[in-house]
Amino acid sequence: TFLKASIYLLNTTKQPRKEERSASFSCCIQISHEFLCVEPISFRRSPIKTTNLKFSSTMRLSLQVASLLLVVLPTSLAFTPLPSTKLQCSNKVRTRGLAVSSPVEEGQGQDDSAGPTVDFPPPLSKIDALKRAAEFWSSALPIVLSYYSKSAELSFNEALTGETLTEEQQQSIWDEQHSAGAEKLAATITSLKGFYVKTAQIIAARQDLFPSQYTDALSDFTDNVDPLPAALIKEVIKLELCNRGESFEDVFSEFDEEPLGAASIAQVHRAVLSDKYGGKEVAVKVQRPSIESKLMGDIANLKALAKTFQDNDALPLDYYTVFAELEAQLQDEFDFVAESVAMDRIYECATKDDNGLPCESPIVIPRPVPGLVSKRVLVMDYLKGVPLSRAAEEMLKKGIDPDSPEAQLFGRKLLSSLTEVFGKSILGTGFFHAD
């Protein structure tokens, strides 16, 4: 009744009759109170009175899942798409030494010398968002329900036999459950990509918070996730950075088409600036076109999924709170101008002492290139190296035993340098790198 009434109210093309509306509201109120622990709302008039209903635990779970679906599917559609899919090079507004560019619609403010239009990936449509949410839930719900069913199975067996499993036996059972869940989750993320890839990267990097089965299964998502074609990347750069009448070659004398790395929001290419812009080697970070609407819908789904795990003792923490915080912070990741300002603030903290005088930094920090920063493109100093997660692998390539005195010396120097910089940032300025 709840599903039928709610779907009717959402989809009907005509105004529902007063009796139907009252009946469905009464049902929604009662189910909210019964299953979601929400206080019932009293209406001044209600022509239909409902009796108190009693539900089994299985039906309670089913209705929780159904209610969750009705909440999350519309939520995943409620994000504003980006303004245009056919774009050309735009005028640039300079703010505080930074080049802040904005896309413009085709034909607005363009001269005849502008290059041909390029078809960018369109923003996620409502139909596509609905399909995406449905695909996510068709894969995620079985994982969620398998944990509840396994927990119920263990409780039932304990009540039936009167025997309590040892910690080692319980750990073995949950390890097997985690392995099965991690395998399914990795397959789902591989199919959907988007913010789910960023979630996989977070999980893979936090062995202290997530079961090892999940961190191991999702470790492959840390590098080169489905890179975009170089031609499209160059068009984004021209759109964001070029001045009127300026070509891509006027800004870059070299540009590596194979990215250094590709993630859910952006990918990075090595390049060399033209003499006009200084001629130095740089890294160019480019945001994926139309990615914002997709990622914000994805994180809404993840929040809803994590909410079903809030009372599960098998997990080490409340992941709903984690994803709620990620959602609040995610908007900043779409603004590379804000990121460049943050880079400069971190640099200033590391290269000045307590008296504000210049000092040598224990680590090398890349700087953004003034005049080559926009909301969706960030040009910065290029630093050669490998991710810290591959330090041991790099040592082996160079013939250094990761357990040797040389490696231990490197480890101590690394920790000392990072401790000094992060200590100054956190305890001194309160502004620190939190990736």
Tab-separated table of C-alpha atoms in Angstrom:
chain	number	residue	atom	x	y	z
A	1	THR	CA	0.000	0.000	0.000
A	2	PHE	CA	2.822	2.359	0.898
A	3	LEU	CA	4.612	1.751	-2.409
A	4	LYS	CA	1.473	2.026	-4.525
A	5	ALA	CA	0.259	5.180	-2.785
A	6	SER	CA	3.675	6.870	-2.940
A	7	ILE	CA	4.252	5.998	-6.598
A	8	TYR	CA	0.755	7.215	-7.420
A	9	LEU	CA	1.404	10.552	-5.729
A	10	LEU	CA	4.776	10.918	-7.470
A	11	ASN	CA	3.699	9.948	-10.977
A	12	THR	CA	0.037	10.896	-11.396
A	13	THR	CA	-0.672	13.555	-13.992
A	14	LYS	CA	-3.751	14.774	-12.208
A	15	GLN	CA	-4.340	15.946	-8.655
A	16	PRO	CA	-5.222	12.903	-6.486
A	17	ARG	CA	-8.551	12.901	-4.735
A	18	LYS	CA	-8.607	14.049	-1.123
A	19	GLU	CA	-9.427	10.556	0.186
A	20	GLU	CA	-6.518	8.961	-1.712
A	21	ARG	CA	-4.116	11.647	-0.544
A	22	SER	CA	-5.194	11.303	3.076
A	23	ALA	CA	-4.980	7.517	2.984
A	24	SER	CA	-1.495	7.495	1.514
A	25	PHE	CA	-0.266	10.174	3.927
A	26	SER	CA	-1.667	8.207	6.878
A	27	CYS	CA	0.092	5.070	5.663
A	28	CYS	CA	3.360	6.923	5.141
A	29	ILE	CA	3.132	8.450	8.621
A	30	GLN	CA	2.522	5.101	10.278
A	31	ILE	CA	5.326	3.341	8.407
A	32	SER	CA	7.718	6.210	9.153
A	33	HIS	CA	6.922	5.863	12.845
A	34	GLU	CA	7.041	2.066	12.818
A	35	PHE	CA	10.182	1.486	10.757
A	36	LEU	CA	12.253	4.633	10.565
A	37	CYS	CA	11.824	5.764	14.192
A	38	VAL	CA	10.361	9.090	13.072
A	39	GLU	CA	7.735	10.719	15.254
A	40	PRO	CA	4.294	10.626	13.582
A	41	ILE	CA	2.990	13.870	12.132
A	42	SER	CA	-0.491	14.893	13.190
A	43	PHE	CA	-2.818	16.458	10.621
A	44	ARG	CA	-5.713	18.653	11.601
A	45	ARG	CA	-8.167	16.616	9.560
A	46	SER	CA	-7.836	13.063	8.351
A	47	PRO	CA	-10.996	11.355	7.083
A	48	ILE	CA	-9.412	7.877	7.173
A	49	LYS	CA	-8.193	6.281	10.390
A	50	THR	CA	-5.649	3.479	10.248
A	51	THR	CA	-5.226	0.722	12.756
A	52	ASN	CA	-1.885	-0.169	14.288
A	53	LEU	CA	-0.117	-2.750	12.152
A	54	LYS	CA	2.245	-5.460	13.395
A	55	PHE	CA	5.100	-6.556	11.188
A	56	SER	CA	7.620	-9.364	11.278
A	57	SER	CA	11.339	-8.528	11.272
A	58	THR	CA	11.621	-9.743	7.679
A	59	MET	CA	8.809	-7.481	6.498
A	60	ARG	CA	10.269	-4.649	8.563
A	61	LEU	CA	13.572	-5.011	6.698
A	62	SER	CA	11.803	-5.278	3.353
A	63	LEU	CA	9.870	-2.090	3.971
A	64	GLN	CA	13.002	-0.309	5.170
A	65	VAL	CA	14.667	-1.245	1.901
A	66	ALA	CA	11.616	-0.180	-0.101
A	67	SER	CA	11.440	3.135	1.736
A	68	LEU	CA	15.140	3.640	1.148
A	69	LEU	CA	14.738	3.068	-2.581
A	70	LEU	CA	11.985	5.651	-2.796
A	71	VAL	CA	14.211	8.126	-0.998
A	72	VAL	CA	17.439	7.540	-2.899
A	73	LEU	CA	16.157	7.277	-6.475
A	74	PRO	CA	14.575	10.761	-6.599
A	75	THR	CA	17.580	12.116	-4.672
A	76	SER	CA	19.992	10.909	-7.330
A	77	LEU	CA	18.086	12.971	-9.910
A	78	ALA	CA	18.003	16.226	-8.001
A	79	PHE	CA	21.223	17.779	-9.237
A	80	THR	CA	21.472	20.641	-11.699
A	81	PRO	CA	23.254	19.748	-14.973
A	82	LEU	CA	26.105	21.824	-16.312
A	83	PRO	CA	25.016	24.567	-18.699
A	84	SER	CA	26.229	23.374	-22.100
A	85	THR	CA	27.431	20.346	-24.019
A	86	LYS	CA	28.784	22.075	-27.145
A	87	LEU	CA	31.581	24.394	-26.128
A	88	GLN	CA	34.147	26.703	-27.647
A	89	CYS	CA	37.060	28.686	-26.289
A	90	SER	CA	35.771	31.411	-23.972
A	91	ASN	CA	36.895	34.740	-22.671
A	92	LYS	CA	38.880	34.661	-19.475
A	93	VAL	CA	38.472	36.680	-16.303
A	94	ARG	CA	41.608	37.184	-14.229
A	95	THR	CA	41.219	37.281	-10.473
A	96	ARG	CA	44.147	37.773	-8.073
A	97	GLY	CA	46.653	36.655	-10.668
A	98	LEU	CA	44.705	33.509	-11.584
A	99	ALA	CA	43.057	32.800	-14.914
A	100	VAL	CA	39.471	31.932	-14.102
A	101	SER	CA	37.640	30.672	-17.171
A	102	SER	CA	33.973	29.879	-17.670
A	103	PRO	CA	32.377	27.831	-20.453
A	104	VAL	CA	30.045	29.707	-22.751
A	105	GLU	CA	27.302	28.393	-24.943
A	106	GLU	CA	27.908	28.050	-28.635
A	107	GLY	CA	27.575	31.344	-30.466
A	108	GLN	CA	27.734	33.570	-27.381
A	109	GLY	CA	30.581	36.053	-27.438
A	110	GLN	CA	32.554	34.168	-30.101
A	111	ASP	CA	34.318	35.583	-33.070
A	112	ASP	CA	34.746	34.013	-36.488
A	113	SER	CA	38.255	32.827	-35.662
A	114	ALA	CA	37.037	30.411	-33.008
A	115	GLY	CA	37.760	26.757	-33.647
A	116	PRO	CA	35.149	24.144	-34.488
A	117	THR	CA	32.727	23.077	-31.811
A	118	VAL	CA	33.381	19.854	-29.925
A	119	ASP	CA	30.775	17.480	-28.566
A	120	PHE	CA	31.538	17.075	-24.886
A	121	PRO	CA	30.021	14.276	-22.779
A	122	PRO	CA	26.553	15.578	-21.840
A	123	PRO	CA	25.463	16.014	-18.215
A	124	LEU	CA	23.672	13.036	-16.705
A	125	SER	CA	20.020	13.079	-17.778
A	126	LYS	CA	17.206	12.111	-15.417
A	127	ILE	CA	16.670	8.845	-17.257
A	128	ASP	CA	20.384	8.014	-17.146
A	129	ALA	CA	20.533	8.909	-13.456
A	130	LEU	CA	17.580	6.644	-12.763
A	131	LYS	CA	19.197	3.787	-14.669
A	132	ARG	CA	22.479	4.375	-12.866
A	133	ALA	CA	20.817	4.342	-9.450
A	134	ALA	CA	18.855	1.213	-10.353
A	135	GLU	CA	22.032	-0.557	-11.484
A	136	PHE	CA	23.802	0.425	-8.282
A	137	TRP	CA	21.008	-0.790	-6.034
A	138	SER	CA	20.519	-4.025	-7.970
A	139	SER	CA	24.156	-4.808	-7.145
A	140	ALA	CA	24.448	-3.210	-3.704
A	141	LEU	CA	21.266	-4.522	-2.102
A	142	PRO	CA	22.289	-8.199	-2.339
A	143	ILE	CA	25.558	-7.301	-0.580
A	144	VAL	CA	23.694	-5.483	2.190
A	145	LEU	CA	21.106	-8.203	2.624
A	146	SER	CA	23.783	-10.906	2.721
A	147	TYR	CA	25.240	-9.320	5.863
A	148	TYR	CA	21.841	-9.173	7.543
A	149	SER	CA	21.019	-12.737	6.551
A	150	LYS	CA	24.402	-14.008	7.769
A	151	SER	CA	23.919	-12.214	11.095
A	152	ALA	CA	20.406	-13.671	11.408
A	153	GLU	CA	21.709	-17.126	10.515
A	154	LEU	CA	24.349	-16.999	13.243
A	155	SER	CA	21.845	-15.775	15.820
A	156	PHE	CA	19.357	-18.489	14.842
A	157	ASN	CA	21.971	-21.249	15.056
A	158	GLU	CA	23.110	-19.986	18.447
A	159	ALA	CA	19.534	-19.932	19.763
A	160	LEU	CA	18.811	-23.368	18.294
A	161	THR	CA	21.916	-25.174	19.517
A	162	GLY	CA	22.725	-23.099	22.582
A	163	GLU	CA	26.371	-23.028	21.491
A	164	THR	CA	28.356	-19.831	21.065
A	165	LEU	CA	31.021	-19.641	18.381
A	166	THR	CA	34.545	-18.713	19.386
A	167	GLU	CA	36.040	-15.424	18.216
A	168	GLU	CA	38.229	-17.335	15.733
A	169	GLN	CA	35.199	-19.111	14.257
A	170	GLN	CA	33.230	-15.871	13.988
A	171	GLN	CA	36.212	-14.113	12.398
A	172	SER	CA	36.535	-16.895	9.826
A	173	ILE	CA	32.847	-16.631	8.927
A	174	TRP	CA	32.957	-12.852	8.571
A	175	ASP	CA	36.207	-13.021	6.583
A	176	GLU	CA	34.445	-15.236	4.075
A	177	GLN	CA	31.485	-12.838	4.031
A	178	HIS	CA	33.802	-9.849	3.476
A	179	SER	CA	35.564	-11.631	0.596
A	180	ALA	CA	32.299	-12.316	-1.208
A	181	GLY	CA	31.048	-8.767	-0.633
A	182	ALA	CA	34.337	-7.193	-1.748
A	183	GLU	CA	34.353	-9.168	-4.993
A	184	LYS	CA	30.809	-8.051	-5.861
A	185	LEU	CA	31.524	-4.443	-4.895
A	186	ALA	CA	34.657	-4.321	-7.066
A	187	ALA	CA	32.663	-5.627	-10.046
A	188	THR	CA	29.949	-2.994	-9.475
A	189	ILE	CA	32.461	-0.133	-9.250
A	190	THR	CA	34.228	-1.345	-12.389
A	191	SER	CA	30.922	-1.143	-14.242
A	192	LEU	CA	29.649	2.185	-12.883
A	193	LYS	CA	32.864	4.175	-12.288
A	194	GLY	CA	32.073	7.792	-11.271
A	195	PHE	CA	32.295	8.607	-7.547
A	196	TYR	CA	32.256	4.913	-6.781
A	197	VAL	CA	35.843	4.871	-8.054
A	198	LYS	CA	36.802	7.619	-5.606
A	199	THR	CA	35.102	5.629	-2.853
A	200	ALA	CA	37.158	2.602	-3.854
A	201	GLN	CA	40.322	4.698	-3.664
A	202	ILE	CA	39.422	5.877	-0.163
A	203	ILE	CA	38.633	2.346	1.007
A	204	ALA	CA	41.836	0.940	-0.511
A	205	ALA	CA	43.949	3.560	1.277
A	206	ARG	CA	42.405	3.035	4.733
A	207	GLN	CA	43.352	-0.418	5.957
A	208	ASP	CA	42.755	0.862	9.488
A	209	LEU	CA	39.048	1.447	8.840
A	210	PHE	CA	37.955	-1.232	6.375
A	211	PRO	CA	38.258	-5.035	6.284
A	212	SER	CA	41.388	-6.176	4.447
A	213	GLN	CA	39.281	-8.109	1.929
A	214	TYR	CA	37.769	-4.811	0.717
A	215	THR	CA	41.041	-2.834	0.682
A	216	ASP	CA	42.772	-5.606	-1.293
A	217	ALA	CA	39.924	-6.041	-3.791
A	218	LEU	CA	39.693	-2.290	-4.447
A	219	SER	CA	43.425	-1.524	-4.596
A	220	ASP	CA	43.422	-1.656	-8.418
A	221	PHE	CA	41.337	1.518	-8.543
A	222	THR	CA	44.155	3.741	-7.228
A	223	ASP	CA	45.713	4.530	-10.642
A	224	ASN	CA	44.671	5.216	-14.264
A	225	VAL	CA	40.914	4.805	-14.063
A	226	ASP	CA	39.440	4.855	-17.568
A	227	PRO	CA	41.419	7.866	-18.942
A	228	LEU	CA	39.673	10.202	-21.368
A	229	PRO	CA	40.971	10.561	-24.956
A	230	ALA	CA	43.789	13.082	-25.359
A	231	ALA	CA	41.833	14.963	-28.041
A	232	LEU	CA	38.991	15.667	-25.624
A	233	ILE	CA	41.421	16.676	-22.874
A	234	LYS	CA	43.089	19.175	-25.208
A	235	GLU	CA	39.725	20.693	-26.098
A	236	VAL	CA	38.913	21.157	-22.408
A	237	ILE	CA	42.280	22.875	-21.900
A	238	LYS	CA	41.733	25.176	-24.904
A	239	LEU	CA	38.272	26.012	-23.638
A	240	GLU	CA	39.504	26.865	-20.156
A	241	LEU	CA	42.919	28.461	-20.717
A	242	CYS	CA	43.369	29.882	-24.214
A	243	ASN	CA	42.994	33.574	-24.860
A	244	ARG	CA	41.017	34.719	-27.877
A	245	GLY	CA	42.954	33.882	-31.017
A	246	GLU	CA	45.393	31.680	-29.111
A	247	SER	CA	46.008	28.047	-30.078
A	248	PHE	CA	46.886	25.076	-27.904
A	249	GLU	CA	50.468	25.150	-29.253
A	250	ASP	CA	50.802	28.775	-28.168
A	251	VAL	CA	50.547	27.586	-24.562
A	252	PHE	CA	52.255	24.154	-24.665
A	253	SER	CA	55.305	23.210	-26.725
A	254	GLU	CA	55.001	19.570	-25.551
A	255	PHE	CA	52.052	17.583	-24.242
A	256	ASP	CA	52.138	13.888	-23.354
A	257	GLU	CA	48.915	12.308	-24.582
A	258	GLU	CA	49.209	9.385	-22.177
A	259	PRO	CA	48.177	10.604	-18.712
A	260	LEU	CA	50.386	10.251	-15.657
A	261	GLY	CA	47.269	9.195	-13.784
A	262	ALA	CA	43.479	9.267	-14.113
A	263	ALA	CA	40.960	9.328	-11.279
A	264	SER	CA	37.235	9.854	-10.856
A	265	ILE	CA	37.268	13.664	-11.069
A	266	ALA	CA	40.324	14.497	-13.154
A	267	GLN	CA	43.389	13.194	-14.950
A	268	VAL	CA	46.935	14.574	-15.116
A	269	HIS	CA	49.273	14.981	-18.099
A	270	ARG	CA	52.920	15.980	-18.267
A	271	ALA	CA	53.620	18.953	-20.546
A	272	VAL	CA	56.159	21.662	-21.319
A	273	LEU	CA	55.054	25.292	-21.521
A	274	SER	CA	55.893	27.416	-24.528
A	275	ASP	CA	58.544	30.123	-24.208
A	276	LYS	CA	55.721	32.645	-23.988
A	277	TYR	CA	54.601	31.053	-20.703
A	278	GLY	CA	58.025	30.303	-19.234
A	279	GLY	CA	59.100	27.107	-21.002
A	280	LYS	CA	59.191	24.907	-17.899
A	281	GLU	CA	58.004	21.339	-17.360
A	282	VAL	CA	54.530	21.169	-15.804
A	283	ALA	CA	51.767	18.821	-14.778
A	284	VAL	CA	48.308	19.636	-16.170
A	285	LYS	CA	45.297	18.502	-14.155
A	286	VAL	CA	42.079	18.431	-16.198
A	287	GLN	CA	38.589	17.865	-14.822
A	288	ARG	CA	36.340	15.378	-16.592
A	289	PRO	CA	33.537	17.194	-18.458
A	290	SER	CA	30.060	16.993	-16.883
A	291	ILE	CA	31.346	14.898	-13.974
A	292	GLU	CA	29.791	16.908	-11.135
A	293	SER	CA	26.163	15.826	-11.588
A	294	LYS	CA	27.183	12.170	-11.852
A	295	LEU	CA	29.353	12.171	-8.739
A	296	MET	CA	26.860	14.002	-6.548
A	297	GLY	CA	24.179	11.485	-7.494
A	298	ASP	CA	26.581	8.634	-6.744
A	299	ILE	CA	27.398	9.859	-3.259
A	300	ALA	CA	23.690	10.206	-2.483
A	301	ASN	CA	23.344	6.500	-3.255
A	302	LEU	CA	26.349	5.637	-1.088
A	303	LYS	CA	24.977	7.617	1.841
A	304	ALA	CA	21.693	5.743	1.616
A	305	LEU	CA	23.550	2.427	1.447
A	306	ALA	CA	25.763	3.282	4.428
A	307	LYS	CA	22.699	4.226	6.472
A	308	THR	CA	21.538	0.595	6.342
A	309	PHE	CA	24.822	-0.443	8.018
A	310	GLN	CA	24.677	2.017	10.913
A	311	ASP	CA	23.614	-0.625	13.442
A	312	ASN	CA	25.791	-3.439	12.099
A	313	ASP	CA	28.362	-4.514	14.684
A	314	ALA	CA	30.455	-6.330	12.088
A	315	LEU	CA	31.834	-3.028	10.733
A	316	PRO	CA	34.425	-0.909	12.589
A	317	LEU	CA	32.681	2.479	12.298
A	318	ASP	CA	29.639	4.379	11.072
A	319	TYR	CA	30.242	4.809	7.346
A	320	TYR	CA	27.141	6.989	6.956
A	321	THR	CA	28.940	9.768	8.833
A	322	VAL	CA	31.993	9.279	6.598
A	323	PHE	CA	30.004	9.651	3.369
A	324	ALA	CA	27.992	12.578	4.750
A	325	GLU	CA	31.270	14.402	5.402
A	326	LEU	CA	32.571	13.468	1.957
A	327	GLU	CA	29.428	14.873	0.374
A	328	ALA	CA	29.899	18.169	2.208
A	329	GLN	CA	33.541	18.427	1.094
A	330	LEU	CA	33.126	17.098	-2.451
A	331	GLN	CA	31.989	20.415	-3.897
A	332	ASP	CA	35.432	21.907	-3.207
A	333	GLU	CA	37.066	19.257	-5.379
A	334	PHE	CA	35.325	20.594	-8.482
A	335	ASP	CA	36.952	24.035	-8.082
A	336	PHE	CA	40.615	23.975	-9.111
A	337	VAL	CA	40.979	27.697	-8.387
A	338	ALA	CA	40.287	26.952	-4.728
A	339	GLU	CA	42.744	24.046	-4.921
A	340	SER	CA	45.492	26.313	-6.288
A	341	VAL	CA	44.921	28.785	-3.470
A	342	ALA	CA	45.197	25.920	-0.984
A	343	MET	CA	48.480	24.803	-2.605
A	344	ASP	CA	49.942	28.268	-2.106
A	345	ARG	CA	48.792	28.396	1.519
A	346	ILE	CA	50.446	25.057	2.260
A	347	TYR	CA	53.631	26.240	0.532
A	348	GLU	CA	53.701	29.443	2.587
A	349	CYS	CA	53.297	27.437	5.784
A	350	ALA	CA	56.154	25.056	4.914
A	351	THR	CA	58.616	27.737	3.751
A	352	LYS	CA	58.235	30.236	6.603
A	353	ASP	CA	59.227	29.959	10.243
A	354	ASP	CA	57.235	30.963	13.299
A	355	ASN	CA	58.279	34.593	12.793
A	356	GLY	CA	57.131	34.654	9.178
A	357	LEU	CA	60.673	34.659	7.815
A	358	PRO	CA	61.735	32.442	4.889
A	359	CYS	CA	63.089	29.016	5.808
A	360	GLU	CA	63.985	25.794	3.996
A	361	SER	CA	61.120	23.350	3.643
A	362	PRO	CA	61.847	19.691	4.492
A	363	ILE	CA	59.664	18.620	1.530
A	364	VAL	CA	59.225	19.861	-2.041
A	365	ILE	CA	55.776	21.306	-2.750
A	366	PRO	CA	54.540	21.984	-6.315
A	367	ARG	CA	53.224	25.476	-7.077
A	368	PRO	CA	50.407	26.433	-9.452
A	369	VAL	CA	51.440	28.403	-12.544
A	370	PRO	CA	49.956	31.932	-12.337
A	371	GLY	CA	47.664	32.713	-15.256
A	372	LEU	CA	47.122	29.039	-16.116
A	373	VAL	CA	44.514	28.087	-13.555
A	374	SER	CA	40.762	27.822	-14.080
A	375	LYS	CA	37.922	26.098	-12.314
A	376	ARG	CA	38.446	22.944	-14.396
A	377	VAL	CA	42.148	23.055	-15.355
A	378	LEU	CA	45.146	23.417	-13.033
A	379	VAL	CA	48.703	23.771	-14.361
A	380	MET	CA	51.384	23.218	-11.717
A	381	ASP	CA	55.057	22.363	-11.266
A	382	TYR	CA	55.980	18.865	-12.399
A	383	LEU	CA	57.775	16.690	-9.824
A	384	LYS	CA	59.230	13.363	-10.923
A	385	GLY	CA	58.577	10.440	-8.619
A	386	VAL	CA	56.246	7.584	-7.741
A	387	PRO	CA	53.263	7.403	-5.369
A	388	LEU	CA	54.227	6.671	-1.780
A	389	SER	CA	52.141	3.495	-1.962
A	390	ARG	CA	54.697	2.142	-4.476
A	391	ALA	CA	57.831	3.161	-2.543
A	392	ALA	CA	58.747	-0.424	-1.624
A	393	GLU	CA	58.259	-1.530	-5.234
A	394	GLU	CA	60.492	1.306	-6.456
A	395	MET	CA	63.206	0.348	-3.957
A	396	LEU	CA	63.234	-3.217	-5.263
A	397	LYS	CA	63.633	-1.907	-8.842
A	398	LYS	CA	66.713	0.015	-7.706
A	399	GLY	CA	68.131	-3.002	-5.878
A	400	ILE	CA	67.329	-1.717	-2.381
A	401	ASP	CA	65.910	-4.166	0.138
A	402	PRO	CA	62.831	-2.516	1.773
A	403	ASP	CA	64.029	-3.962	5.101
A	404	SER	CA	67.636	-2.751	4.696
A	405	PRO	CA	69.257	0.022	6.788
A	406	GLU	CA	69.089	2.336	3.741
A	407	ALA	CA	65.342	1.835	3.486
A	408	GLN	CA	64.894	2.381	7.220
A	409	LEU	CA	66.916	5.582	7.003
A	410	PHE	CA	64.652	6.773	4.163
A	411	GLY	CA	61.595	5.896	6.252
A	412	ARG	CA	62.816	7.891	9.250
A	413	LYS	CA	63.677	10.903	7.091
A	414	LEU	CA	60.307	10.728	5.380
A	415	LEU	CA	58.357	10.533	8.635
A	416	SER	CA	60.417	13.322	10.191
A	417	SER	CA	59.819	15.638	7.219
A	418	LEU	CA	56.079	14.922	7.020
A	419	THR	CA	55.682	15.270	10.791
A	420	GLU	CA	57.317	18.696	10.736
A	421	VAL	CA	55.199	20.020	7.853
A	422	PHE	CA	51.898	18.549	9.036
A	423	GLY	CA	52.632	19.602	12.610
A	424	LYS	CA	53.141	23.211	11.522
A	425	SER	CA	50.033	23.089	9.317
A	426	ILE	CA	47.678	21.498	11.832
A	427	LEU	CA	48.933	23.032	15.079
A	428	GLY	CA	50.213	26.305	13.654
A	429	THR	CA	47.854	27.494	10.913
A	430	GLY	CA	44.975	25.024	11.254
A	431	PHE	CA	45.006	24.655	7.461
A	432	PHE	CA	46.399	21.347	6.231
A	433	HIS	CA	46.388	18.863	3.355
A	434	ALA	CA	43.797	16.210	4.270
A	435	ASP	CA	43.715	13.897	1.235
